[in-house]
Structures are given as structure tokens and as C-alpha cells.
Coordinates of C-alpha atoms in Angstrom, one line a residue:
M6 CA 138.9 110.6 114.4
A7 CA 135.0 110.7 114.6
S8 CA 133.0 108.7 112.2
S9 CA 131.0 110.6 109.5
F10 CA 128.2 108.2 109.3
A11 CA 125.1 107.9 111.6
G12 CA 126.7 104.9 113.5
P13 CA 125.7 101.4 114.4
S14 CA 121.9 102.1 115.3
R15 CA 121.3 103.3 111.7
F16 CA 122.5 100.0 110.2
G17 CA 121.4 97.5 112.8
M18 CA 122.3 94.6 110.9
H19 CA 126.0 95.8 110.9
S20 CA 126.1 96.9 114.3
D21 CA 128.5 94.1 115.2
V22 CA 131.2 95.4 112.8
L23 CA 130.5 99.0 113.0
S24 CA 130.9 99.0 116.7
A25 CA 133.9 96.7 117.0
T26 CA 137.2 97.8 118.3
P27 CA 139.8 95.4 117.6
E28 CA 143.0 95.8 119.4
D29 CA 145.8 94.1 117.4
D30 CA 146.6 94.4 113.6
A31 CA 145.3 90.8 112.9
S32 CA 142.1 91.5 114.4
K33 CA 141.9 94.7 112.5
E34 CA 142.7 93.1 109.1
R35 CA 139.9 90.5 109.8
L36 CA 137.5 93.3 110.5
V37 CA 138.5 95.4 107.5
E38 CA 137.9 92.1 105.4
E39 CA 134.5 91.7 106.8
L40 CA 133.7 95.4 106.2
K41 CA 134.7 95.2 102.7
S42 CA 132.8 92.1 102.1
R43 CA 129.6 93.7 103.5
A44 CA 130.3 96.9 101.8
K45 CA 130.6 94.9 98.4
V46 CA 127.1 93.5 98.9
S47 CA 125.8 97.0 99.8
V48 CA 127.3 98.5 96.5
G49 CA 125.5 95.6 94.5
Q50 CA 122.2 96.7 96.3
K51 CA 123.1 100.2 95.4
N52 CA 122.6 101.0 99.1
W53 CA 125.1 103.7 99.2
P54 CA 124.6 105.1 102.7
E55 CA 125.3 101.6 104.0
A56 CA 128.3 101.1 101.7
E57 CA 129.5 104.6 103.0
A58 CA 129.2 103.6 106.5
L59 CA 131.2 100.3 106.1
Y60 CA 133.9 101.8 104.0
T61 CA 134.3 104.7 106.7
K62 CA 134.6 102.0 109.4
A63 CA 137.2 100.1 107.2
I64 CA 139.4 103.2 106.7
E65 CA 139.3 104.1 110.4
V66 CA 140.3 100.6 111.4
N67 CA 142.8 99.8 108.6
P68 CA 146.0 99.1 110.1
A69 CA 147.9 99.8 107.0
P70 CA 147.2 103.5 105.8
G71 CA 149.1 104.8 102.9
T72 CA 149.0 101.6 101.0
S73 CA 147.3 100.3 98.0
A74 CA 144.6 98.6 100.2
A75 CA 144.0 102.0 101.8
A76 CA 143.8 103.6 98.3
A77 CA 141.1 101.0 97.4
L78 CA 139.2 101.8 100.4
H79 CA 139.1 105.6 99.8
G80 CA 138.5 104.8 96.0
N81 CA 135.4 102.6 97.1
R82 CA 134.1 105.2 99.6
S83 CA 134.4 107.9 96.9
M84 CA 132.3 105.8 94.5
A85 CA 129.6 105.7 97.4
R86 CA 129.6 109.2 98.1
F87 CA 129.6 110.2 94.3
S88 CA 126.6 107.9 94.0
M89 CA 124.9 109.6 96.7
G90 CA 125.6 113.1 95.0
N91 CA 128.2 114.0 97.5
F92 CA 130.8 115.1 95.1
A93 CA 133.0 117.2 97.1
Q94 CA 133.4 114.3 99.8
A95 CA 133.9 112.0 96.8
L96 CA 136.8 114.2 95.6
E97 CA 138.4 114.4 99.1
D98 CA 138.4 110.4 98.9
A99 CA 139.8 110.3 95.6
N100 CA 142.4 112.6 96.5
E101 CA 143.4 110.4 99.5
A102 CA 143.3 107.3 97.1
V103 CA 145.8 108.6 94.8
A104 CA 147.9 110.0 97.5
A105 CA 148.0 106.5 99.1
D106 CA 148.9 105.0 95.8
A107 CA 149.9 106.9 92.8
S108 CA 149.5 103.8 90.7
Y109 CA 145.9 103.4 91.6
S110 CA 144.2 104.2 88.3
K111 CA 140.6 103.9 89.7
G112 CA 141.6 106.8 92.0
F113 CA 142.3 108.9 89.1
Y114 CA 138.9 107.9 87.5
R115 CA 136.9 108.8 90.6
K116 CA 138.9 112.1 90.9
G117 CA 138.1 113.0 87.3
Q118 CA 134.4 112.3 87.8
A119 CA 134.0 114.2 91.0
C120 CA 135.9 117.3 89.4
S121 CA 133.7 117.1 86.4
K122 CA 130.5 117.2 88.6
L123 CA 131.9 120.1 90.5
N124 CA 132.7 121.8 87.3
R125 CA 136.5 121.8 88.0
F126 CA 137.2 120.8 84.5
S127 CA 141.0 121.4 84.4
E128 CA 141.4 119.2 87.4
A129 CA 139.4 116.6 85.8
V130 CA 141.5 116.9 82.8
A131 CA 144.8 116.3 84.8
A132 CA 143.0 113.4 86.6
Y133 CA 142.1 111.8 83.4
T134 CA 145.6 112.5 81.8
S135 CA 147.2 110.6 84.7
G136 CA 144.7 107.8 84.1
V137 CA 145.8 107.6 80.5
A138 CA 149.4 107.6 81.4
L139 CA 148.7 104.6 83.8
E140 CA 146.3 102.8 81.4
P141 CA 147.4 103.9 77.9
E142 CA 145.0 101.5 76.2
N143 CA 141.9 102.3 78.4
K144 CA 139.2 103.8 76.0
L145 CA 137.1 105.0 79.0
F146 CA 140.0 107.3 80.3
K147 CA 140.6 108.5 76.7
K148 CA 136.7 109.3 76.1
L149 CA 136.4 111.1 79.6
L150 CA 139.7 113.1 78.9
K151 CA 138.3 114.4 75.6
K152 CA 135.0 115.2 77.0
A153 CA 136.5 117.1 80.0
E154 CA 138.7 119.1 77.6
E155 CA 135.6 119.9 75.4
V156 CA 133.2 120.8 78.1
G157 CA 136.1 122.7 80.1
W158 CA 137.3 124.8 77.2
V159 CA 136.1 128.3 77.3
P160 CA 137.1 131.0 74.9
S161 CA 139.2 133.2 77.0
S162 CA 142.9 134.0 77.9
T163 CA 142.6 131.4 80.7
G164 CA 141.7 128.4 78.5
F165 CA 140.1 125.9 81.1
R166 CA 137.5 126.9 83.6

């Protein structure tokens, strides 16, 4: 699968990890941990393109797709893409996150946020409803669910947009 980022030359300080091609699972796991560590710094600096590139490489290298670790990688890349205004891509990653781990509540948060920005309010409502089911005491999920319901409701026979 081809990378969706500009490659190591764009992020010279990370060319070592972005161009790495580990062979065995232990090496892949070490590389994924290093990528996550660097991506966390990029997120802290709000360097979203760099964070996206690092999470993309981590997803490509991850020796354990379909796990909670994979869900977190997709969720974090979703955050980076959302922060860059790439809402459709953010939604794709959020969907991958919840497909990998249906108990990953942040995945439903990311999905709801992306759907809201894409004016897909009934999908946002469904995502936030799933989040509330996973975290019944989470006030943010309840607040966002109510907002998506209010914004998405249109007076017509279809109900939600």
C-alpha cells in the first residue's frame, strides 16, 4: 500500500523512521513505538502534517492490525486529519478505528466529529450514541449527542438530514 504522505524528504528529521523497513515483528513493534512517540510530540506542537505522516507509517508497519493498538493509531491519525480540515479522511480513519476495536470510545468521538463537519448528522448521532453506551457518565458525549440531534433535525418526513 502506498503512503498517503509526502515521504521522508518532506520531514527530514524523521527520515530515519519514515524510510525504515523492518522485517520481523519485534523490529516492527519497536518502530511503531518510536513513530508513536514522535507523533505525540508533533501533536503537542500542532504539527498536523508531520503527525499524520508518522501515524501513517505506524499504521503501515503495525504488525497487529485489527487490534486495540491499531484502533488507537487510526484514531490518532483521524485527529490529525480532522485538525487539518480533511474531514472525509478523518472519518475513514475513525471508521477503521471502531472496526478494529468496537470498545474504543475515542473512535466514536472522532467519527461523530467528522460526521458533524461533513453535515452527516444522523451518522454523528449514531456515533455519539455508541460513545454514550460505552461511557454512560461521559458528559462530552452527551453534550455532543444533544447538539448533533438538534442541528441534524429538520422538519420533514425524513427527520434527520
